[in-house]
PDB file of C-alpha atoms in Angstrom:
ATOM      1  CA  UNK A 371      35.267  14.693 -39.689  1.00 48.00           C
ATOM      2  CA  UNK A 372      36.246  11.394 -37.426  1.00 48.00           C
ATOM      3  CA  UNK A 373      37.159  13.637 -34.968  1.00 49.00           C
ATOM      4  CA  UNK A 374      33.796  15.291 -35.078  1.00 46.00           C
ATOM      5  CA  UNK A 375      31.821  11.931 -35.590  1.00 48.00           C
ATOM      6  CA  UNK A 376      34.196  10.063 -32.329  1.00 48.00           C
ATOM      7  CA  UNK A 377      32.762  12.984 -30.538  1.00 46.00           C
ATOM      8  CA  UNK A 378      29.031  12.839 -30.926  1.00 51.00           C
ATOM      9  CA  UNK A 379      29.226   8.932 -30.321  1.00 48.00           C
ATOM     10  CA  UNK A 380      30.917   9.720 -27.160  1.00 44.00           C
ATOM     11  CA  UNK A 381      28.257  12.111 -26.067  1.00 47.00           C
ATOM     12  CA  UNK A 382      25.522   9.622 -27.288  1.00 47.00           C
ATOM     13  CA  UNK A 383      27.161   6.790 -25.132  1.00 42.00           C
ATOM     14  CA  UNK A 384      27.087   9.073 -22.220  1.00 44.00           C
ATOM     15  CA  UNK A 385      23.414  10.366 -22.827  1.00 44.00           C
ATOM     16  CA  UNK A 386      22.727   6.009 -22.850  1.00 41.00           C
ATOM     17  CA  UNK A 387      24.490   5.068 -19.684  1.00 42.00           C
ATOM     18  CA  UNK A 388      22.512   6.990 -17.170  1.00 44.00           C
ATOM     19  CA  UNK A 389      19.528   5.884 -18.729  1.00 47.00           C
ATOM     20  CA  UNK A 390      20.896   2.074 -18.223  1.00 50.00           C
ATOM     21  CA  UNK A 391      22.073   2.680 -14.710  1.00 47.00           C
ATOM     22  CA  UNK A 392      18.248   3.000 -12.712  1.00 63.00           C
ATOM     23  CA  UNK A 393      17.350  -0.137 -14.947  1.00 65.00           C
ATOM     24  CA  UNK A 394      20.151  -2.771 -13.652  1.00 68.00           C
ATOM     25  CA  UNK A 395      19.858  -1.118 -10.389  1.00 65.00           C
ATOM     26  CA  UNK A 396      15.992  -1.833 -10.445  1.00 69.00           C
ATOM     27  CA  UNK A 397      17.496  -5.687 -11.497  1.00 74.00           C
ATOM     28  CA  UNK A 398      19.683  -5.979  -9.021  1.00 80.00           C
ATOM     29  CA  UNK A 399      17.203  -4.999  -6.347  1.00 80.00           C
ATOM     30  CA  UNK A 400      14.455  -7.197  -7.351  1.00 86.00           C
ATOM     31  CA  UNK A 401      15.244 -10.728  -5.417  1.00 88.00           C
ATOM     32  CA  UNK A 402      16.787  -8.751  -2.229  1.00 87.00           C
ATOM     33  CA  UNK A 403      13.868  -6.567  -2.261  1.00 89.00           C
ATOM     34  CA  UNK A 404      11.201  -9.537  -2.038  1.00 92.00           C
ATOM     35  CA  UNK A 405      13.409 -11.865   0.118  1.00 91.00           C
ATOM     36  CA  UNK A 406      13.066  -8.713   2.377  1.00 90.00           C
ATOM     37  CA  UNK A 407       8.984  -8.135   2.382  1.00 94.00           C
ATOM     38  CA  UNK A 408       7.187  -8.875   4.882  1.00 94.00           C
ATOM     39  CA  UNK A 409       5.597 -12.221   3.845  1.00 95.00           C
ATOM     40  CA  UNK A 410       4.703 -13.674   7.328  1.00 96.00           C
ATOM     41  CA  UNK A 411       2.272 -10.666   7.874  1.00 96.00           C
ATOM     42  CA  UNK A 412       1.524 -10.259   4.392  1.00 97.00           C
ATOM     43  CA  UNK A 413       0.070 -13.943   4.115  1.00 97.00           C
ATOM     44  CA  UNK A 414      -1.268 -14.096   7.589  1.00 97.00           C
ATOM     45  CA  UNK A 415      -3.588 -11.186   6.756  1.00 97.00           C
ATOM     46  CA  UNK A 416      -4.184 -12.802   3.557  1.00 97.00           C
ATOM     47  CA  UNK A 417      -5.100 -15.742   4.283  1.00 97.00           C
ATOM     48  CA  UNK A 418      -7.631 -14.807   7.544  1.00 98.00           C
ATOM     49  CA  UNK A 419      -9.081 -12.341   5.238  1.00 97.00           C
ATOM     50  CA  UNK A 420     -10.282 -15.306   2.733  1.00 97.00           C
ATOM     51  CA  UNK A 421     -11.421 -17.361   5.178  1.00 97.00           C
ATOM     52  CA  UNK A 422     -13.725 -14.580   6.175  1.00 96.00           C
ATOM     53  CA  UNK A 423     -14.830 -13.741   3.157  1.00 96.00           C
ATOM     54  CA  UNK A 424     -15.597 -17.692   2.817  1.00 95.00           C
ATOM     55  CA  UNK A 425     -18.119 -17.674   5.953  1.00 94.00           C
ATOM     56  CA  UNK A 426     -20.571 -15.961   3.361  1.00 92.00           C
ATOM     57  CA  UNK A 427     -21.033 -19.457   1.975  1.00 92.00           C
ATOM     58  CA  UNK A 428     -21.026 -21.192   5.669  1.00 90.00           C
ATOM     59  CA  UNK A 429     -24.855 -20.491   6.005  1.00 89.00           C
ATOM     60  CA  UNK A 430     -27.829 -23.084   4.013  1.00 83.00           C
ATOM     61  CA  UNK A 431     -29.462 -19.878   2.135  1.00 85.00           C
ATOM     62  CA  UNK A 432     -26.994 -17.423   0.631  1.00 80.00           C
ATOM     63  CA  UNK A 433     -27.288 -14.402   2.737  1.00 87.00           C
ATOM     64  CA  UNK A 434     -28.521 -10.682   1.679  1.00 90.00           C
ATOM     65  CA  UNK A 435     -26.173  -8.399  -0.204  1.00 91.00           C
ATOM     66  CA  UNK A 436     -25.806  -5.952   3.342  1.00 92.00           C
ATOM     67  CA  UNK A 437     -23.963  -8.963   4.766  1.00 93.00           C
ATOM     68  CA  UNK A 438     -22.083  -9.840   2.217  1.00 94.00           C
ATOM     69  CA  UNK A 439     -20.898  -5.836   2.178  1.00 95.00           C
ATOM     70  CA  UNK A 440     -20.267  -6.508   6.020  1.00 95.00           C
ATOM     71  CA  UNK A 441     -17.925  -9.197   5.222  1.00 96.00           C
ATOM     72  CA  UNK A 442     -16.240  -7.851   2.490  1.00 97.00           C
ATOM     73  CA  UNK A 443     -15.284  -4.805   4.543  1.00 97.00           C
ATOM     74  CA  UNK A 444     -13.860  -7.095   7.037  1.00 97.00           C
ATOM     75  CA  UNK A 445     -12.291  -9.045   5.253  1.00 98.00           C
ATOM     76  CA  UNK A 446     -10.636  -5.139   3.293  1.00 98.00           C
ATOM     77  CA  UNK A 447      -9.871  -4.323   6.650  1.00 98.00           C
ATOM     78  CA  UNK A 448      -7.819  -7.227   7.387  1.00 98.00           C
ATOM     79  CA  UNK A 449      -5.788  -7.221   3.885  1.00 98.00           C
ATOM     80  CA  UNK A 450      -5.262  -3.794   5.168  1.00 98.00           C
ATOM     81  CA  UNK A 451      -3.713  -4.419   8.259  1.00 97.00           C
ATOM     82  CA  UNK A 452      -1.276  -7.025   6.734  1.00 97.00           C
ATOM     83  CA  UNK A 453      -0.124  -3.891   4.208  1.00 97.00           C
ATOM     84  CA  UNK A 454       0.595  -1.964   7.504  1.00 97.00           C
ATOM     85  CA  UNK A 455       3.452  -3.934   7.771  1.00 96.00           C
ATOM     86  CA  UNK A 456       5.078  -3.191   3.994  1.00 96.00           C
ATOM     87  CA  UNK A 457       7.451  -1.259   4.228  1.00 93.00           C
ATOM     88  CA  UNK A 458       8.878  -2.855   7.256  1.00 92.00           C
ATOM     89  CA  UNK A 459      12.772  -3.536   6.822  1.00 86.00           C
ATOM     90  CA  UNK A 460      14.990  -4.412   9.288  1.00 81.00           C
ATOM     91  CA  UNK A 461      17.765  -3.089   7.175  1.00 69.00           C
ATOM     92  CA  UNK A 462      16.297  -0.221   6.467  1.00 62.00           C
ATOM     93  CA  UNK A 463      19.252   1.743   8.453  1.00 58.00           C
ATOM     94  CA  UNK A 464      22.094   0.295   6.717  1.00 60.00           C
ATOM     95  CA  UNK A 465      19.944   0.378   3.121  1.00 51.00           C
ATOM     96  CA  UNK A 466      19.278   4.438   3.650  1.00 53.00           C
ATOM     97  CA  UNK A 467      23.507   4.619   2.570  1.00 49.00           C
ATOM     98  CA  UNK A 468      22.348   2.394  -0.862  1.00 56.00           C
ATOM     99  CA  UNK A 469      22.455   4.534  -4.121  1.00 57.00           C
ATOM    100  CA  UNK A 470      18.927   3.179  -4.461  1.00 61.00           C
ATOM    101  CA  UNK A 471      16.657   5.635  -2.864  1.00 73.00           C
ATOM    102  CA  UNK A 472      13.232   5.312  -0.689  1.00 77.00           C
ATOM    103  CA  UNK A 473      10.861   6.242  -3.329  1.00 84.00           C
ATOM    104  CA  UNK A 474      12.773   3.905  -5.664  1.00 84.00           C
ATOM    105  CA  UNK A 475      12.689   0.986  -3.022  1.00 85.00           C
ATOM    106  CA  UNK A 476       9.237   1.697  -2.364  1.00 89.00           C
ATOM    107  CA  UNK A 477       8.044   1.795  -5.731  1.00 90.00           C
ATOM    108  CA  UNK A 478       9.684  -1.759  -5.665  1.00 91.00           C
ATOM    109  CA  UNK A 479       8.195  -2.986  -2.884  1.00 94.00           C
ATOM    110  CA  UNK A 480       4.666  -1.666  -4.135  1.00 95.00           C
ATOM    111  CA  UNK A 481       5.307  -3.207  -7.889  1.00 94.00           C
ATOM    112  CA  UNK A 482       6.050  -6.394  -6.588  1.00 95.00           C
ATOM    113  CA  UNK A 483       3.107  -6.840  -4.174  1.00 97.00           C
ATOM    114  CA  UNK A 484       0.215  -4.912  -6.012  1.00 96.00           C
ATOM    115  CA  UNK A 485      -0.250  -7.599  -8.318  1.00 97.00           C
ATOM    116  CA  UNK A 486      -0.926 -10.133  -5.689  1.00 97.00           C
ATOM    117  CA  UNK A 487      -3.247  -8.105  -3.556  1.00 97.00           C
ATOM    118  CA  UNK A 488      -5.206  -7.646  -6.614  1.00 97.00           C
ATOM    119  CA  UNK A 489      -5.528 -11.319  -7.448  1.00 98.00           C
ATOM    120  CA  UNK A 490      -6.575 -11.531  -3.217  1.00 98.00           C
ATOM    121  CA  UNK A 491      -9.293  -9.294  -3.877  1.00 98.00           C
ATOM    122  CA  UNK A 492     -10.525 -10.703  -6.750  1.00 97.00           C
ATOM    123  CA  UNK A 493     -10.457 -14.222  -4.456  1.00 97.00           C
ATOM    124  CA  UNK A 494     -12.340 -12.586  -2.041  1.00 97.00           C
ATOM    125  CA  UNK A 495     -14.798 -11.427  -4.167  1.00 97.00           C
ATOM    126  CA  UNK A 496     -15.487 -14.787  -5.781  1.00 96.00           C
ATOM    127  CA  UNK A 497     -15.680 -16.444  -2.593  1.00 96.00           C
ATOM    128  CA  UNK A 498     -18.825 -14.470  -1.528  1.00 95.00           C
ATOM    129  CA  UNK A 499     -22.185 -16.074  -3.168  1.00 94.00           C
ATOM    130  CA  UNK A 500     -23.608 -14.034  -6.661  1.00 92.00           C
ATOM    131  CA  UNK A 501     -26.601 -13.488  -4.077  1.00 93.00           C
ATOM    132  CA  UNK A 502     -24.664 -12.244  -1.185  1.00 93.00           C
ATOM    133  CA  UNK A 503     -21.752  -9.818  -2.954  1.00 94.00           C
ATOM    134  CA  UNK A 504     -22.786  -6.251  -3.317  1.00 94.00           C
ATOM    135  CA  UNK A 505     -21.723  -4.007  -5.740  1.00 94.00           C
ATOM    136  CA  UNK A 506     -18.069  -4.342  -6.980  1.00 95.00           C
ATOM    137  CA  UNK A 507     -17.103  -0.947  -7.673  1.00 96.00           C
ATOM    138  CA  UNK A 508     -18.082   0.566  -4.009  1.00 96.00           C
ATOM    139  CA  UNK A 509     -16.245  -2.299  -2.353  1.00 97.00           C
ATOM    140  CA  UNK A 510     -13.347  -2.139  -4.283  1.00 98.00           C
ATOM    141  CA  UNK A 511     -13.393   1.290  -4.085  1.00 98.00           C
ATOM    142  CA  UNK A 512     -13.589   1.158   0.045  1.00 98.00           C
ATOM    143  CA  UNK A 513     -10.943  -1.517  -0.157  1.00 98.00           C
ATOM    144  CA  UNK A 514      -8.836   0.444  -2.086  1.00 98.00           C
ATOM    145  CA  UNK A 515      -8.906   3.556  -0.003  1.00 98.00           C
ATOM    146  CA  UNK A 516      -8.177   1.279   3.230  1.00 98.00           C
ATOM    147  CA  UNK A 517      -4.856  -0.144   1.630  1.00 98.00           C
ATOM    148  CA  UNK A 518      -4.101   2.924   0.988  1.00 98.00           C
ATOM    149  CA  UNK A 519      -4.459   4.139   4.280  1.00 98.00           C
ATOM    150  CA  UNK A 520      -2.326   1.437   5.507  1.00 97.00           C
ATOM    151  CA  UNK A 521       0.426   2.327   3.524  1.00 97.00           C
ATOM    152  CA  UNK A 522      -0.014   6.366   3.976  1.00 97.00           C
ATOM    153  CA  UNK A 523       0.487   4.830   7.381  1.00 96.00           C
ATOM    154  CA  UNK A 524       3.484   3.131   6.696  1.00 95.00           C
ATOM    155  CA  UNK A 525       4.911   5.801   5.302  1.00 95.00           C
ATOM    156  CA  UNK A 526       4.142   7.847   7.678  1.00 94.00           C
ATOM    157  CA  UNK A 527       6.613   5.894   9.730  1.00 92.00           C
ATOM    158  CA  UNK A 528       9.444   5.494   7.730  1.00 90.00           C
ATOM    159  CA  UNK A 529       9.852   9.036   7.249  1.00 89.00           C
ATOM    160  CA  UNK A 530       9.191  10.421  10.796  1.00 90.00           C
ATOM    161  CA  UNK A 531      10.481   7.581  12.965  1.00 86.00           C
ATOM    162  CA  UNK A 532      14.122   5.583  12.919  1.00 83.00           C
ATOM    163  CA  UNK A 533      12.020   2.148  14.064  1.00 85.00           C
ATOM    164  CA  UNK A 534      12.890  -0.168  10.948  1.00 84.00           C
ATOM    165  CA  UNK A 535       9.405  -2.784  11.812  1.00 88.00           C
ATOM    166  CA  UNK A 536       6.981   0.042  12.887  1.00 90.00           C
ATOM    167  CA  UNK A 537       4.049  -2.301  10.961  1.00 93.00           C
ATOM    168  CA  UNK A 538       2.514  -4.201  14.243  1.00 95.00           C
ATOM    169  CA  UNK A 539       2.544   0.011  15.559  1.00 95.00           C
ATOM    170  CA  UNK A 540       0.730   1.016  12.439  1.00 96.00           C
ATOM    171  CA  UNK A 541      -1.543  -1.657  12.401  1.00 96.00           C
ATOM    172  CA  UNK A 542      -2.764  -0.989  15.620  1.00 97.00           C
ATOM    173  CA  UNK A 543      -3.287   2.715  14.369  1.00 97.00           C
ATOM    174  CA  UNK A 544      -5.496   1.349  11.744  1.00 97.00           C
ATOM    175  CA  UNK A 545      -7.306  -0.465  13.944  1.00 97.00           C
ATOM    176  CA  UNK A 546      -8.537   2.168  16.334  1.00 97.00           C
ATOM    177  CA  UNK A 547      -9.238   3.912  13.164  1.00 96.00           C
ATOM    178  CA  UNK A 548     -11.467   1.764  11.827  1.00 97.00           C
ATOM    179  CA  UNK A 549     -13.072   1.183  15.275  1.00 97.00           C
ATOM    180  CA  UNK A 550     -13.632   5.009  15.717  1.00 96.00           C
ATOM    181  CA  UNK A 551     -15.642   5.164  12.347  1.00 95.00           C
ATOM    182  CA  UNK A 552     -18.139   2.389  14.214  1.00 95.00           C
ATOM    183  CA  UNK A 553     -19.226   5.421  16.056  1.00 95.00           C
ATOM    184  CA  UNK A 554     -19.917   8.211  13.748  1.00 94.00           C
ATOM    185  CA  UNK A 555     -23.434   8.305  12.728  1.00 92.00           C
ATOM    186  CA  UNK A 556     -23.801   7.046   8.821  1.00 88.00           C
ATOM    187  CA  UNK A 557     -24.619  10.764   7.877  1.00 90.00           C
ATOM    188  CA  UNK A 558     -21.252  11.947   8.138  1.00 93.00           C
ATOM    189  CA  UNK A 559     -19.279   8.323   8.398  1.00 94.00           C
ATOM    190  CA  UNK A 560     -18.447   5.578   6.258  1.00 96.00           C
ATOM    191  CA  UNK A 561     -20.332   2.555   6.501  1.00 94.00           C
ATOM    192  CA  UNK A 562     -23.354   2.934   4.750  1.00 92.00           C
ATOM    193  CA  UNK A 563     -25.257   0.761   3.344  1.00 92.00           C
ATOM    194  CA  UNK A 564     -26.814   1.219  -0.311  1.00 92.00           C
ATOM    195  CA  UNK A 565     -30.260   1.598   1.157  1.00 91.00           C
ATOM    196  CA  UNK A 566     -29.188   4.766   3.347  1.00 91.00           C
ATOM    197  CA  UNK A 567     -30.271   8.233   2.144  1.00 92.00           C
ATOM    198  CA  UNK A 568     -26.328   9.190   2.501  1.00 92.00           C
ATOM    199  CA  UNK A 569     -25.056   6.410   0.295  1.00 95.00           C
ATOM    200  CA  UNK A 570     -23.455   8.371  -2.532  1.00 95.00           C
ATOM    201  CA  UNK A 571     -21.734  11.382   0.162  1.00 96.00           C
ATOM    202  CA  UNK A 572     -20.455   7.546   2.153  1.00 96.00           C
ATOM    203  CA  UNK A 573     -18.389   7.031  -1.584  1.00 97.00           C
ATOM    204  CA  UNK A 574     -17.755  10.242  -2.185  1.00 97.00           C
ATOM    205  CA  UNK A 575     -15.989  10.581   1.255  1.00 97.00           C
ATOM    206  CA  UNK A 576     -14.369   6.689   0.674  1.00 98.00           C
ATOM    207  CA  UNK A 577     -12.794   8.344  -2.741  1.00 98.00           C
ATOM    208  CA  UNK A 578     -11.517  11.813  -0.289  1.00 98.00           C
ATOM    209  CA  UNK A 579      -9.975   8.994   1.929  1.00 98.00           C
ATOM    210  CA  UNK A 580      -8.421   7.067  -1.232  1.00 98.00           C
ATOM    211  CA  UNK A 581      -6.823  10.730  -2.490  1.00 98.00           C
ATOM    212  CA  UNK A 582      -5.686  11.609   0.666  1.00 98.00           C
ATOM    213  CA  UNK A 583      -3.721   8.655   1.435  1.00 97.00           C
ATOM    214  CA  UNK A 584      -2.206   8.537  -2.060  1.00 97.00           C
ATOM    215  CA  UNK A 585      -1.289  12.093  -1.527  1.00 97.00           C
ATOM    216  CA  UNK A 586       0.484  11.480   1.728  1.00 96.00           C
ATOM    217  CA  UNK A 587       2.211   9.063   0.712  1.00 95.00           C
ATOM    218  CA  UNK A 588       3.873  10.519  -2.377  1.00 93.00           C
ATOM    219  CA  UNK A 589       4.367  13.659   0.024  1.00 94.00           C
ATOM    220  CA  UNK A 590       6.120  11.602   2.777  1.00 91.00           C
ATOM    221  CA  UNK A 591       8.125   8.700   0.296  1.00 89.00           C
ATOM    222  CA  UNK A 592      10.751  10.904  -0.558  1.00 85.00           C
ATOM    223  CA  UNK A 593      13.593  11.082   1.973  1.00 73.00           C
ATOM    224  CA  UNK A 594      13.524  14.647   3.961  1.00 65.00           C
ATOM    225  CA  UNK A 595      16.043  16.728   2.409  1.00 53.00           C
ATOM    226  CA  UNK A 596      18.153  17.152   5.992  1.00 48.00           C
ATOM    227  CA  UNK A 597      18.202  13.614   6.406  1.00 47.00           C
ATOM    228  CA  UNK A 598      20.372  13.741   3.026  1.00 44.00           C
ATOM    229  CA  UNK A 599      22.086  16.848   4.241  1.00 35.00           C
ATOM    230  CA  UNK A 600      23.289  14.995   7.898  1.00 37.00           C
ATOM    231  CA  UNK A 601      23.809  11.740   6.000  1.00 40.00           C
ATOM    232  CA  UNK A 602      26.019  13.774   3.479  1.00 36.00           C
ATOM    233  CA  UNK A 603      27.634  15.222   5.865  1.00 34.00           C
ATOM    234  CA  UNK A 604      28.486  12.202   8.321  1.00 37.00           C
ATOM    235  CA  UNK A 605      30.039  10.160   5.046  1.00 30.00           C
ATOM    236  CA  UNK A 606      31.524  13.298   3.943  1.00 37.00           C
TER     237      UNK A 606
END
């Protein structure tokens, strides 16, 4: 009976450990992980993007609600291209060896910054006048979906490109993105306004933008399986 009893204590121990292992890896990752974010960009973005969303208040008379939109998408856009740069790393080539894996040093990276954009976009939104500050769910929703794009972005370089910093490339992406919707016509675009006949297709396409990007991005976080295979095979 001991001998039966030893044994299922020795499987339960060894059912525990893996289950212990991801969680003081996750611990040990957390302070090299945010020494290694991007903070310059992050708070350079950050902070330009609250000082635009404080001109609202720079005129006498709080201005109309379509400004206020105006500004907040701005000042999205500009949080936006500070995310660009997240998952810039210049160890990422000597980290790719680590037993921690992309999606797991992703996830980090997202878990430890998601917080703080949130409590930036709630600034922002504060900082525009009650008057001038449209609706909160479309502009969160259109901020949303252009963080998102940054990152689906970002992703899109890690996996396809050996450039650890490609954030000032993607960035630039983002911006000739945003300045090629400027030119499609508000039917089919997406910066509508609430009094425009095509303001509920302008969110519905704004959420298609949000689930795209979240889709590419848990499509393209994962390393490619022959980038295992060669890295297997050179260690090997």
């Amino acid at each position: 009976m001991r001998g039966v009893a030893g044994a299922r204590e020795a499987e339960e121990a060894e059912e525990v450990e893996p289950r212990r292992a991801p969680a003081a890896l996750l611990r040990t990752l957390v302070t090299p992980v945010w020494r290694s974010l991007p903070w310059r960009a992050l708070t350079t973005a950050g902070g330009v993007g609250l000082l635009l969303a404080a001109t609202a208040r720079l005129p006498d008379t709080a201005p109309d609600a379509d400004l206020g939109q105006l500004v907040l998408r701005l000042t999205a856009l500009t949080g936006a291209l500070g995310l660009a740069f997240l998952l810039d790393d210049p160890a990422r080539n000597t980290t790719e060896t680590t037993p921690a894996g992309r999606p797991l040093r992703t996830a980090l990276r997202l878990a430890l910054v998601a917080p703080l954009t949130a409590l930036w976009w709630a600034t922002a939104l504060l900082l525009v006048p009650a008057q001038t500050r449209p609706a909160l769910a479309p502009a969160t929703l259109e901020a949303a979906a252009m963080s998102c794009t940054a990152l689906a972005l970002a992703t899109l370089a890690v996996r396809f490109t050996a450039t650890p910093e490609a954030g000032r490339t993607m960035a630039i992406w983002l911006g000739v993105a945003a300045a090629v919707t400027l030119v499609v016509p508000n039917k089919w675009g997406l910066l509508g306004t609430p009094h425009d006949p095509y303001w509920v297709a302008t969110q519905v396409r704004w959420a298609a933008v949000l689930g795209a990007t979240l889709t590419l991005s848990a499509i393209w976080t994962p390393e490619p399986l022959m980038g295992s295979w060669r890295r297997s095979v050179r260690l090997g």
